[in-house]
Short mmCIF file of C-alpha atoms in Angstrom, two decimals:
data_model
loop_
_atom_site.label_atom_id
_atom_site.label_comp_id
_atom_site.label_asym_id
_atom_site.label_seq_id
_atom_site.Cartn_x
_atom_site.Cartn_y
_atom_site.Cartn_z
CA MET A 47 -0.06 0.39 0.18
CA SER A 48 1.25 3.09 -0.46
CA ILE A 49 2.93 5.87 2.10
CA ASP A 50 -1.10 7.85 0.61
CA ASP A 51 -2.87 4.92 0.85
CA GLU A 52 -1.39 4.61 4.73
CA ARG A 53 -1.42 8.03 5.92
CA ASP A 54 -5.58 8.43 4.59
CA LEU A 55 -6.59 5.18 6.75
CA TYR A 56 -4.62 7.03 9.27
CA GLU A 57 -6.89 10.53 8.82
CA ARG A 58 -10.11 9.10 9.01
CA LEU A 59 -9.14 6.97 11.86
CA ASP A 60 -8.61 9.97 13.11
CA GLY A 61 -11.23 11.66 12.61
CA ALA A 62 -13.51 9.06 13.13
CA VAL A 63 -12.11 8.49 16.42
CA GLU A 64 -11.87 12.22 17.01
CA ALA A 65 -15.41 12.52 16.69
CA ILE A 66 -16.54 10.54 19.72
CA THR A 67 -17.02 12.63 23.14
CA PRO A 68 -17.19 10.08 26.30
CA ARG A 69 -19.32 10.26 28.91
CA PRO A 70 -17.21 11.63 31.96
CA ALA A 71 -14.27 8.50 33.89
CA PRO A 72 -16.91 6.25 35.78
CA VAL A 73 -14.12 6.41 38.31
CA ASP A 74 -16.32 5.49 41.27
CA GLY A 75 -17.69 2.79 39.26
CA VAL A 76 -14.86 1.18 37.86
CA MET A 77 -12.61 1.78 40.86
CA ARG A 78 -15.91 -0.77 43.15
CA HIS A 79 -15.61 -2.86 39.89
CA GLY A 80 -12.74 -3.27 41.12
CA ARG A 81 -13.18 -3.90 44.57
CA VAL A 82 -15.03 -6.73 43.63
CA ILE A 83 -12.51 -8.26 41.00
CA ARG A 84 -10.41 -8.00 44.09
CA TRP A 85 -12.77 -9.81 46.39
CA ARG A 86 -13.17 -12.56 44.06
CA ARG A 87 -9.52 -13.71 43.52
CA ARG A 88 -9.28 -13.21 47.56
CA ALA A 89 -12.25 -14.88 47.66
CA ILE A 90 -11.09 -18.30 45.33
CA ALA A 91 -7.64 -18.16 47.27
CA VAL A 92 -8.74 -18.20 50.86
CA ALA A 93 -11.74 -21.11 49.75
CA GLY A 94 -10.00 -23.45 48.96
CA LEU A 95 -11.70 -24.42 45.48
CA ALA A 96 -11.41 -27.17 43.90
CA VAL A 97 -10.15 -25.97 40.36
CA VAL A 98 -7.43 -24.09 42.20
CA ALA A 99 -6.39 -27.14 44.57
CA ALA A 100 -6.15 -28.23 41.10
CA GLY A 101 -3.20 -25.91 40.16
CA ALA A 102 -5.68 -23.65 37.47
CA VAL A 103 -4.41 -20.51 37.18
CA ALA A 104 -8.00 -17.75 38.86
CA VAL A 105 -5.83 -14.78 38.47
CA PRO A 106 -5.79 -12.88 34.93
CA SER A 107 -2.86 -12.95 33.12
CA LEU A 108 -1.29 -9.67 31.58
CA ARG A 109 -0.48 -11.78 28.39
CA HIS A 110 -3.21 -13.87 27.83
CA ALA A 111 -4.00 -14.37 24.27
CA ALA A 112 -7.67 -13.73 23.61
CA THR A 113 -10.45 -16.95 23.26
CA GLN A 114 -11.59 -18.17 20.25
CA HIS A 115 -14.81 -20.55 21.01
CA GLN A 116 -14.80 -22.91 19.09
CA PRO A 117 -17.76 -24.26 17.79
CA ALA A 118 -18.89 -27.59 19.46
CA THR A 119 -18.85 -31.19 18.05
CA SER A 120 -20.50 -34.11 18.88
CA HIS A 121 -17.34 -34.79 20.04
CA TYR A 122 -16.66 -32.84 23.81
CA THR A 123 -17.36 -33.86 27.57
CA ALA A 124 -18.71 -32.65 30.18
CA THR A 125 -19.55 -33.57 33.80
CA VAL A 126 -20.79 -32.20 36.97
CA GLN A 127 -21.00 -32.41 40.56
CA ALA A 128 -22.60 -31.39 43.70
CA PRO A 129 -20.80 -30.25 46.63
CA GLY A 130 -19.22 -32.91 48.89
CA PRO A 131 -19.02 -32.72 52.43
CA HIS A 132 -15.88 -31.69 53.14
CA SER A 133 -17.08 -28.09 49.87
CA PRO A 134 -15.88 -24.74 50.23
CA ALA A 135 -18.46 -22.45 51.02
CA GLY A 136 -20.42 -20.88 48.67
CA LEU A 137 -19.65 -23.98 45.77
CA ILE A 138 -22.85 -24.31 43.69
CA ALA A 139 -21.49 -27.09 41.80
CA SER A 140 -18.41 -28.16 39.81
CA GLY A 141 -17.00 -30.27 37.04
CA THR A 142 -15.18 -30.38 34.26
CA VAL A 143 -15.75 -28.82 30.54
CA ASN A 144 -13.57 -30.96 27.97
CA GLY A 145 -11.51 -31.60 30.64
CA GLN A 146 -10.60 -28.65 32.59
CA HIS A 147 -12.49 -27.54 35.46
CA TRP A 148 -14.18 -25.36 36.56
CA ALA A 149 -16.62 -23.99 39.68
CA LEU A 150 -19.67 -21.30 39.41
CA THR A 151 -19.54 -20.59 43.73
CA ALA A 152 -21.85 -17.95 44.90
CA GLY A 153 -20.70 -14.58 47.49
CA ARG A 154 -21.76 -14.07 50.54
CA PRO A 155 -25.24 -12.55 50.64
CA GLY A 156 -23.98 -8.69 50.56
CA ALA A 157 -20.26 -9.14 50.93
CA GLY A 158 -17.75 -8.44 48.40
CA GLY A 159 -20.39 -4.79 47.82
CA ALA A 160 -23.37 -6.95 46.59
CA GLY A 161 -26.52 -4.96 47.81
CA ARG A 162 -28.56 -6.54 51.09
CA GLY A 163 -29.66 -10.00 50.45
CA GLN A 164 -27.64 -10.05 46.54
CA GLN A 165 -25.01 -12.64 46.25
CA PHE A 166 -22.62 -11.88 43.70
CA VAL A 167 -21.74 -15.41 41.48
CA ILE A 168 -17.93 -16.70 40.65
CA ALA A 169 -17.43 -18.88 37.89
CA SER A 170 -13.48 -19.54 38.41
CA GLY A 171 -11.66 -22.52 36.71
CA PRO A 172 -9.61 -22.88 33.32
CA ALA A 173 -13.13 -24.10 31.22
CA PHE A 174 -13.94 -19.94 31.56
CA GLY A 175 -10.74 -19.70 30.32
CA PRO A 176 -7.74 -17.50 31.96
CA ASP A 177 -9.99 -14.79 33.51
CA GLY A 178 -13.49 -16.50 34.60
CA MET A 179 -15.98 -14.22 35.53
CA THR A 180 -18.25 -12.03 38.57
CA ASN A 181 -21.93 -12.61 37.44
CA SER A 182 -23.99 -9.38 38.54
CA ALA A 183 -24.86 -9.57 41.78
CA THR A 184 -28.88 -11.50 43.24
CA ALA A 185 -31.41 -11.75 45.43
CA PHE A 186 -31.85 -15.54 45.03
CA ALA A 187 -35.20 -17.31 45.96
CA ALA A 188 -37.18 -20.26 45.05
CA PRO A 189 -39.14 -20.18 42.71
CA THR A 190 -42.85 -20.46 42.77
CA THR A 191 -43.91 -21.32 38.96
CA GLU A 192 -41.51 -22.94 38.17
CA PRO A 193 -38.70 -26.09 38.72
CA VAL A 194 -36.32 -24.37 38.89
CA SER A 195 -34.96 -19.69 37.54
CA LEU A 196 -32.16 -20.85 35.44
CA THR A 197 -29.60 -17.35 34.59
CA GLY A 198 -27.42 -18.19 31.87
CA ILE A 199 -23.69 -17.09 30.94
CA VAL A 200 -21.10 -16.92 28.23
CA CYS A 201 -17.06 -16.83 29.69
CA GLY A 202 -14.55 -17.33 28.03
CA PRO A 203 -15.25 -20.86 25.69
CA SER A 204 -18.11 -22.43 28.01
CA GLN A 205 -21.58 -21.33 28.54
CA ALA A 206 -23.15 -21.65 32.05
CA ALA A 207 -26.59 -22.09 33.80
CA TYR A 208 -27.25 -21.97 37.18
CA GLY A 209 -30.24 -20.85 39.39
CA PRO A 210 -32.40 -21.72 42.52
CA VAL A 211 -35.01 -24.87 42.48
CA ALA A 212 -38.35 -25.37 44.04
CA ALA A 213 -38.33 -26.34 46.92
CA ASP A 214 -39.83 -30.76 45.58
CA VAL A 215 -37.61 -30.43 43.57
CA SER A 216 -35.50 -34.02 43.81
CA TYR A 217 -32.33 -33.57 40.76
CA ILE A 218 -32.67 -32.48 37.00
CA THR A 219 -31.11 -33.90 34.26
CA VAL A 220 -30.03 -32.08 31.38
CA ARG A 221 -29.75 -33.63 27.63
CA LEU A 222 -26.66 -32.76 25.67
CA GLY A 223 -26.83 -33.12 22.34
CA ASN A 224 -24.54 -35.92 21.57
CA GLY A 225 -26.15 -38.10 24.52
CA ILE A 226 -23.97 -37.11 27.47
CA VAL A 227 -26.89 -36.63 30.93
CA LEU A 228 -25.60 -33.98 32.77
CA THR A 229 -27.49 -35.32 36.23
CA LEU A 230 -28.36 -31.95 38.44
CA HIS A 231 -28.71 -32.12 42.32
CA PRO A 232 -29.32 -29.22 44.54
CA VAL A 233 -26.87 -28.16 47.32
CA ARG A 234 -27.80 -25.08 50.01
CA VAL A 235 -26.55 -22.59 49.39
CA TYR A 236 -26.93 -19.15 52.04
CA GLY A 237 -30.16 -20.59 52.90
CA VAL A 238 -30.66 -21.27 49.03
CA ARG A 239 -31.19 -24.54 47.07
CA LEU A 240 -29.39 -23.82 43.96
CA VAL A 241 -27.59 -25.91 41.15
CA GLY A 242 -25.76 -25.41 38.31
CA PHE A 243 -23.35 -27.34 35.05
CA ALA A 244 -21.49 -25.88 32.63
CA ILE A 245 -21.15 -26.85 29.40
CA PRO A 246 -19.49 -25.85 25.52
CA VAL A 247 -20.32 -22.90 23.34
CA GLY A 248 -22.08 -24.05 21.37
CA ALA A 249 -22.64 -28.17 22.69
CA PRO A 250 -26.75 -28.07 21.97
CA VAL A 251 -28.57 -29.05 24.99
CA VAL A 252 -31.76 -30.75 24.05
CA SER A 253 -33.75 -30.99 26.94
CA ALA A 254 -33.67 -30.40 30.73
CA THR A 255 -36.36 -32.01 33.01
CA ALA A 256 -37.00 -31.92 36.78
CA TYR A 257 -38.26 -34.46 38.95
CA SER A 258 -39.47 -34.64 42.52
CA ALA A 259 -39.48 -38.04 44.91
CA ARG A 260 -42.40 -38.38 42.86
CA GLY A 261 -41.68 -38.42 38.84
CA GLU A 262 -41.62 -35.91 36.38
CA ILE A 263 -42.22 -32.06 36.91
CA ALA A 264 -41.38 -30.47 34.06
CA THR A 265 -39.95 -30.70 31.03
CA ALA A 266 -37.77 -27.47 29.36
CA ILE A 267 -37.13 -27.80 25.40
CA PRO A 268 -33.92 -25.36 25.34
CA PHE A 269 -34.70 -22.34 22.39
CA ARG A 270 -30.56 -22.16 20.83
CA ASP A 271 -29.50 -18.97 20.11
CA GLY A 272 -25.87 -18.24 18.65
CA GLY A 273 -24.17 -21.40 20.56
CA THR A 274 -26.00 -20.87 23.39
CA SER A 275 -29.00 -22.04 25.41
CA SER A 276 -32.11 -20.78 26.66
CA PHE A 277 -34.32 -21.81 29.68
CA VAL A 278 -37.61 -20.25 29.65
CA THR A 279 -41.05 -22.89 29.21
CA TRP A 280 -41.57 -25.59 31.84
CA LEU A 281 -43.79 -27.84 30.10
CA ARG A 282 -45.94 -30.60 32.80
CA PRO A 283 -46.25 -33.75 31.72
CA GLY A 284 -48.53 -33.73 28.57
CA GLN A 285 -48.30 -29.94 27.72
CA PRO A 286 -48.37 -28.82 24.68
CA GLY A 287 -46.25 -26.33 23.77
CA LEU A 288 -46.30 -23.51 20.41
CA ALA A 289 -46.47 -25.32 18.02
CA ARG A 290 -43.16 -24.51 15.72
CA ALA A 291 -43.13 -22.17 13.39
CA SER A 292 -40.40 -18.69 12.29
CA GLY A 293 -41.01 -15.19 10.61
CA LEU A 294 -39.30 -11.62 10.52
CA VAL A 295 -41.48 -9.31 12.39
CA GLY A 296 -39.28 -6.57 11.32
CA SER A 297 -36.28 -4.81 8.94
CA GLY A 298 -34.71 -2.07 7.56
CA SER A 299 -32.57 0.49 7.23
CA TYR A 300 -31.46 3.23 10.60
CA LEU A 301 -28.68 5.58 10.31
CA GLY A 302 -27.63 4.03 7.78
CA LYS A 303 -27.61 0.53 9.55
CA ALA A 304 -29.57 -2.57 8.52
CA TRP A 305 -31.56 -4.32 11.81
CA SER A 306 -33.75 -7.23 11.29
CA VAL A 307 -35.71 -8.91 14.13
CA ARG A 308 -37.28 -12.54 13.98
CA ALA A 309 -39.27 -14.39 16.21
CA TYR A 310 -38.93 -18.20 16.29
CA LEU A 311 -41.88 -19.82 18.66
CA GLY A 312 -41.66 -23.37 19.37
CA PRO A 313 -41.50 -25.92 23.46
CA TRP A 314 -39.20 -23.19 24.77
CA GLY A 315 -42.81 -20.81 24.28
CA ALA A 316 -42.03 -17.26 21.70
CA CYS A 317 -38.46 -15.32 21.17
CA LEU A 318 -37.24 -13.11 19.51
CA ALA A 319 -33.59 -12.11 18.60
CA GLY A 320 -32.35 -8.83 16.71
CA GLN A 321 -29.84 -7.97 13.98
CA ALA A 322 -28.49 -4.29 13.37
CA GLY A 323 -25.21 -3.18 11.79
CA GLY A 324 -24.24 -6.98 10.71
CA GLU A 325 -23.88 -7.73 14.49
CA ALA A 326 -27.00 -10.16 16.90
CA VAL A 327 -27.70 -8.26 19.16
CA GLY A 328 -29.24 -10.37 21.75
CA SER A 329 -32.25 -12.68 22.20
CA SER A 330 -35.20 -12.34 24.58
CA CYS A 331 -38.24 -15.07 25.07
CA GLU A 332 -41.56 -15.77 26.94
CA GLU A 333 -43.20 -18.39 28.41
CA VAL A 334 -46.11 -20.15 26.19
CA ALA A 335 -47.92 -18.47 29.02
CA SER A 336 -47.39 -15.40 28.43
CA VAL A 337 -47.47 -15.49 25.03
CA SER A 338 -51.70 -16.24 24.84
CA ARG A 339 -52.34 -13.55 27.28
CA ASN A 340 -54.64 -11.42 25.38
CA GLY A 341 -51.89 -8.19 25.97
CA THR A 342 -49.33 -6.08 24.67
CA GLY A 343 -45.83 -6.59 26.56
CA MET A 344 -42.33 -5.22 24.80
CA TRP A 345 -38.74 -6.07 25.59
CA LEU A 346 -36.08 -4.01 24.09
CA TRP A 347 -32.53 -4.25 23.64
CA THR A 348 -30.10 -0.65 23.91
CA GLY A 349 -27.52 -2.95 23.60
CA GLY A 350 -26.71 -2.57 20.02
CA GLY A 351 -26.07 -0.18 17.05
CA PRO A 352 -29.47 0.92 16.45
CA ALA A 353 -31.70 0.51 20.14
CA LEU A 354 -34.28 -2.40 19.35
CA ALA A 355 -37.28 -1.94 20.70
CA MET A 356 -39.84 -5.26 19.70
CA GLY A 357 -42.38 -7.07 21.12
CA SER A 358 -45.80 -9.48 21.93
CA ALA A 359 -48.64 -7.41 20.48
CA GLY A 360 -52.20 -8.16 22.19
CA PRO A 361 -54.82 -9.73 18.99
CA SER A 362 -56.50 -5.19 18.91
CA VAL A 363 -53.51 -4.44 18.68
CA ALA A 364 -53.67 -2.48 14.76
CA ARG A 365 -50.65 -0.28 14.78
CA ILE A 366 -48.24 1.68 17.49
CA ALA A 367 -47.25 4.74 16.66
CA VAL A 368 -43.66 5.59 17.75
CA THR A 369 -43.16 8.79 18.13
CA SER A 370 -39.81 9.98 18.04
CA PRO A 371 -37.83 12.90 20.97
CA ASP A 372 -38.32 15.65 18.20
CA GLY A 373 -42.11 14.84 17.92
CA LYS A 374 -41.83 13.25 14.47
CA THR A 375 -44.35 9.95 14.36
CA THR A 376 -44.01 5.97 12.42
CA GLN A 377 -46.48 3.18 12.15
CA VAL A 378 -45.73 -0.20 13.42
CA HIS A 379 -47.86 -2.77 12.42
CA PRO A 380 -48.07 -5.71 14.32
CA VAL A 381 -46.10 -9.35 12.07
CA ALA A 382 -48.50 -12.54 13.02
CA VAL A 383 -46.67 -15.86 13.67
CA GLY A 384 -47.69 -18.31 13.86
CA SER A 385 -50.29 -18.47 17.11
CA ALA A 386 -48.57 -15.31 18.24
CA ARG A 387 -47.89 -11.35 16.42
CA PHE A 388 -45.50 -9.37 17.71
CA PHE A 389 -43.51 -5.77 15.74
CA ALA A 390 -40.37 -4.33 16.40
CA PHE A 391 -38.68 -0.99 15.44
CA ALA A 392 -35.85 0.79 16.13
CA PHE A 393 -34.53 4.34 17.69
CA GLY A 394 -32.34 6.19 19.00
CA PRO A 395 -29.48 7.39 19.75
CA GLY A 396 -30.55 8.77 23.09
CA PRO A 397 -31.39 9.80 25.72
CA LYS A 398 -34.48 11.28 25.44
CA HIS A 399 -37.39 9.37 25.38
CA TRP A 400 -39.66 7.93 22.32
CA LYS A 401 -43.30 7.33 22.88
CA TRP A 402 -45.00 5.11 21.54
CA THR A 403 -48.86 3.78 21.93
CA ALA A 404 -50.93 0.39 20.28
CA TYR A 405 -54.36 1.02 18.71
CA ASP A 406 -56.69 -0.77 18.27
CA GLY A 407 -58.31 -0.94 14.30
CA SER A 408 -61.22 1.18 15.28
CA GLY A 409 -58.24 4.77 16.71
CA HIS A 410 -58.87 4.08 20.08
CA ALA A 411 -55.58 4.05 21.76
CA ILE A 412 -55.41 0.54 23.95
CA THR A 413 -52.80 0.98 25.62
CA SER A 414 -48.50 3.15 26.23
CA GLY A 415 -45.27 3.18 26.59
CA ASP A 416 -41.85 5.98 26.79
CA VAL A 417 -38.82 3.89 25.40
CA VAL A 418 -34.92 4.90 25.24
CA PRO A 419 -31.95 3.96 24.05
CA SER A 420 -28.60 3.70 26.43
CA MET B 8 -5.46 -0.34 48.93
CA SER B 9 -3.15 3.62 50.72
CA GLU B 10 -5.66 6.55 49.25
CA ALA B 11 -2.41 8.11 48.06
CA LEU B 12 -2.46 4.81 45.18
CA ASP B 13 -6.14 5.94 45.25
CA ALA B 14 -5.63 9.09 43.88
CA GLU B 15 -2.57 8.28 41.79
CA PHE B 16 -5.28 5.82 39.86
CA ARG B 17 -8.00 7.94 39.86
CA GLU B 18 -6.00 10.44 38.39
CA PHE B 19 -4.14 7.69 34.75
CA MET B 20 -7.98 7.43 34.80
CA HIS B 21 -9.13 10.59 34.07
CA GLY B 22 -6.56 11.37 31.71
CA ARG B 23 -5.97 8.30 29.56
CA TRP B 24 -10.06 7.26 30.00
CA PRO B 25 -10.82 9.14 26.82
CA ALA B 26 -8.02 7.50 24.96
CA MET B 27 -9.05 4.44 26.20
CA VAL B 28 -12.30 4.83 25.01
CA ARG B 29 -11.45 5.66 21.54
CA LEU B 30 -9.66 3.27 20.97
CA ALA B 31 -12.12 0.68 21.93
CA TYR B 32 -14.28 2.58 19.69
CA ALA B 33 -12.30 2.27 17.09
CA LEU B 34 -11.93 -1.66 17.73
CA THR B 35 -15.56 -2.03 17.61
CA GLY B 36 -17.33 0.67 15.76
CA ASP B 37 -20.30 1.03 18.91
CA GLN B 38 -19.97 4.08 21.50
CA GLY B 39 -21.47 2.38 24.09
CA HIS B 40 -20.26 -1.55 23.86
CA ALA B 41 -16.39 0.83 23.77
CA GLU B 42 -17.41 2.65 27.17
CA ASP B 43 -18.59 -0.79 29.02
CA VAL B 44 -15.09 -2.86 27.75
CA ALA B 45 -12.73 0.47 28.52
CA GLN B 46 -15.19 0.86 32.15
CA ALA B 47 -14.18 -3.68 32.24
CA ALA B 48 -10.96 -2.50 31.53
CA PHE B 49 -9.55 0.68 33.63
CA ALA B 50 -11.51 -1.40 36.71
CA ARG B 51 -9.20 -4.86 36.26
CA ALA B 52 -5.50 -1.82 35.86
CA TYR B 53 -7.13 -0.90 39.46
CA ALA B 54 -7.79 -4.27 40.76
CA SER B 55 -3.88 -4.45 40.76
CA TRP B 56 -2.88 -1.13 41.18
CA PRO B 57 -0.06 -1.21 42.69
CA LYS B 58 1.31 -4.50 41.18
CA VAL B 59 0.01 -2.14 37.09
CA ARG B 60 2.14 0.61 38.52
CA ARG B 61 5.04 -1.20 39.33
CA THR B 62 4.95 -1.98 35.72
CA GLY B 63 6.37 1.67 34.06
CA ASN B 64 4.23 1.52 31.38
CA PRO B 65 0.05 1.96 33.17
CA GLU B 66 -1.71 2.70 29.79
CA ALA B 67 0.29 -0.25 27.68
CA TYR B 68 -1.54 -2.15 30.45
CA VAL B 69 -4.66 -0.85 30.08
CA ARG B 70 -4.75 -1.55 26.24
CA ARG B 71 -4.03 -4.80 25.82
CA ILE B 72 -7.29 -5.48 28.02
CA VAL B 73 -8.91 -3.90 25.57
CA VAL B 74 -7.48 -4.94 22.77
CA ASN B 75 -7.52 -7.99 24.02
CA GLU B 76 -11.27 -7.88 25.97
CA ASN B 77 -12.66 -11.16 26.33
CA ARG B 78 -15.91 -11.74 24.59
CA ASN B 79 -18.29 -11.92 27.45
CA ARG B 80 -21.08 -11.88 27.55
CA PHE B 81 -23.82 -12.04 30.38
CA ARG B 82 -27.25 -13.17 28.45
CA LYS B 83 -30.52 -11.43 29.32
CA GLN B 84 -33.43 -14.30 29.65
CA ARG B 85 -35.83 -11.49 29.38
CA VAL B 86 -35.27 -7.22 29.93
CA ALA B 87 -40.04 -6.86 29.78
CA GLU B 88 -41.41 -3.75 30.13
CA ARG B 89 -44.97 -4.45 30.22
CA LEU B 90 -46.42 -1.15 29.47
CA THR B 91 -48.95 1.21 31.29
CA ASP B 92 -52.69 1.46 30.56
CA THR B 93 -53.01 5.06 30.20
CA PRO B 94 -52.01 6.45 26.83
CA PRO B 95 -50.61 9.70 26.29
CA GLU B 96 -51.72 11.97 23.46
CA PRO B 97 -52.82 10.15 20.43
CA GLY B 98 -50.51 10.00 17.99
CA SER B 99 -50.60 12.55 14.91
CA GLY B 100 -48.50 11.75 11.82
CA ALA B 101 -49.23 9.24 8.68
CA GLY B 102 -45.71 7.97 9.54
CA THR B 103 -43.55 6.89 6.82
CA GLY B 104 -44.08 2.75 7.07
CA PRO B 105 -42.45 0.17 9.66
CA GLY B 106 -38.73 0.42 9.86
CA ALA B 107 -38.00 3.25 7.60
CA ASP B 108 -34.82 5.97 7.40
CA ALA B 109 -35.10 8.42 9.93
CA THR B 110 -32.22 10.86 9.13
CA GLY B 111 -31.85 9.11 5.07
CA GLN B 112 -28.19 10.55 6.06
CA TYR B 113 -24.89 8.24 6.13
CA ASP B 114 -21.22 10.17 7.14
CA GLU B 115 -17.52 9.68 6.36
CA ARG B 116 -17.70 8.16 10.29
CA SER B 117 -20.51 5.50 9.68
CA ALA B 118 -18.98 4.37 6.09
CA LEU B 119 -15.42 4.24 7.73
CA MET B 120 -16.80 1.43 11.12
CA ALA B 121 -19.47 0.32 8.52
CA ALA B 122 -15.66 -0.76 6.42
CA LEU B 123 -13.88 -1.43 9.18
CA ARG B 124 -16.75 -4.03 11.19
CA ARG B 125 -16.40 -6.28 7.44
CA LEU B 126 -12.56 -7.11 8.99
CA GLY B 127 -12.21 -9.79 11.49
CA PRO B 128 -11.37 -8.99 15.10
CA ARG B 129 -8.23 -9.48 14.58
CA GLN B 130 -8.32 -7.86 11.40
CA ARG B 131 -9.27 -4.78 13.14
CA ALA B 132 -7.34 -4.57 15.59
CA VAL B 133 -4.46 -5.24 12.88
CA VAL B 134 -5.27 -2.21 10.85
CA VAL B 135 -5.87 0.31 15.09
CA LEU B 136 -2.74 -0.43 15.70
CA ARG B 137 -0.93 -0.53 13.09
CA TYR B 138 -2.70 2.73 11.17
CA TRP B 139 -4.05 4.41 13.43
CA LEU B 140 -1.62 3.91 17.03
CA GLY B 141 1.45 3.60 14.76
CA LEU B 142 2.88 1.25 16.71
CA THR B 143 5.32 -1.16 14.57
CA GLU B 144 5.37 -4.38 13.65
CA ALA B 145 6.83 -5.71 16.38
CA GLU B 146 5.45 -3.25 19.07
CA ALA B 147 1.38 -4.33 17.77
CA ALA B 148 2.83 -8.38 17.04
CA ALA B 149 3.42 -7.61 21.08
CA GLU B 150 0.35 -6.08 21.78
CA LEU B 151 -2.09 -8.89 20.04
CA ASN B 152 0.31 -11.98 21.35
CA CYS B 153 1.10 -12.76 17.89
CA SER B 154 3.55 -13.29 15.81
CA VAL B 155 5.30 -10.49 13.53
CA GLY B 156 5.22 -12.79 10.32
CA THR B 157 0.54 -12.64 11.35
CA VAL B 158 0.92 -8.87 12.33
CA LYS B 159 2.04 -8.27 8.47
CA SER B 160 -0.18 -11.15 6.71
CA GLN B 161 -2.80 -9.69 8.68
CA ALA B 162 -2.48 -6.14 7.76
CA SER B 163 -2.32 -6.97 4.81
CA ARG B 164 -5.62 -8.42 3.69
CA ALA B 165 -6.79 -6.53 5.70
CA LEU B 166 -5.51 -3.47 3.56
CA ALA B 167 -7.20 -5.87 0.71
CA THR B 168 -10.30 -5.98 1.93
CA LEU B 169 -10.59 -2.63 2.96
CA ARG B 170 -9.37 -1.56 -0.78
CA GLN B 171 -12.50 -2.89 -1.49
CA SER B 172 -14.83 -1.58 0.71
CA ALA B 173 -18.56 -0.08 -0.45
CA GLU B 174 -18.35 1.95 1.86
CA LEU B 175 -15.40 4.05 1.20
CA VAL B 176 -14.94 3.17 -2.19
CA ASP B 177 -18.41 5.03 -3.28
CA GLY B 178 -17.63 7.83 -0.24
CA GLY B 179 -20.62 6.38 2.40
CA SER B 180 -23.83 5.68 -0.33
CA PRO B 181 -25.42 3.26 1.23
#
């Protein structure tokens, strides 16, 4: 490349990045987060987790290579074991992914900067990459409408799920695409019964089934998106799930970036997955019962660019009027996919509120709300 | 950690925050994500600040984390906004249909970022380090923990892709 081309590239790059104005440095928040990281390292070292005892590195390395996620084929392994009587405090579960150790550990409620009654969960071990991660603080409580409430994380080459179980759950089986069946035994951690497991990113989960002492409670077929699995709807024995259907809910170009939202219905419930600027923004799901309700709900994904709003529309909704901060209104029409109706639109940038109102066929306003780009 | 070290870190972060956000923006093309990446990098630096400051080049420490940041993500199982029952004033105007362009504009910055996003993460990092930060091939290789040969080949492929990029060739037309 000629010097002129390199100079041109530098000037374009410099012009592009210098044009943005970062928000004021969030020093206090950074220092709080840094203290949590420091606390996590001490907790791993002091508690003597199984992965540390096995010689795994739990402290971040300055020069670690960027983790490359290899799509899982059928040639992967995963194991899980419940904590034993001599396990460190807070251990939810541990095991191996492709021979590498992992552990999921809950911090003491309120410790490490967590709010009252909330706990951090630490994913550690080489299966989660050289650094592991500390998840956002959560207040665990036994679920009342489903046998288990799972939270999913992706860290390094592995994905994990953990969460509280209902009082009558004796164990949960997780069936993977290559035939492996993981059996999760709840363990009481700081007063709440929790389960957890980890598998490679890309490894398909076929189903998860919760059992009580009397037999099967419910089964979940996860929604798979981007190599990860989400457990949304738990079907009781004999309960039919939604018929499978998928379709485009909305698409377009917003501020020069292409975006689209697709709906996927099936035994997992109803999920909406968005893309913006050529990258997956994320997905959100509703359980079967919620989709069949006569109402309108909305999800927001504001992490990507542009921000996307998407949701389900009740049967009486004929159109949704979206009004920008400068008063311009765009009409969005729900799209039927399978047995449900959905809508989606792009909006932003922020920080001002955008208003939206759902109208029936007679022009009467049904419901409304605000959306705010991040 | 002592108050003196905390004060030292505060001064460091205030001074280097804009540059790290801009570096992350060059790599990600999204300002919000760039600020998240930069914030996480500074948090890790603070967590090890006594050791990091002893390296004599804490900026390089933070920059390496920004460049090599993992793509960990926390999935939201569900983010739902439940609506009010009270409608606001009725919407007005005919609007322009679902998903229509709001501005019809496509600026130079968007064209360049769109072109960069077509590159793989490693190629994008090489372009930013070599042609914006001005690092040598050896310095870029050290940042990316790869060989000089890899930097050379990735740069060559990236430049070839950018030369053919429709966004840059057409001067930013969508």
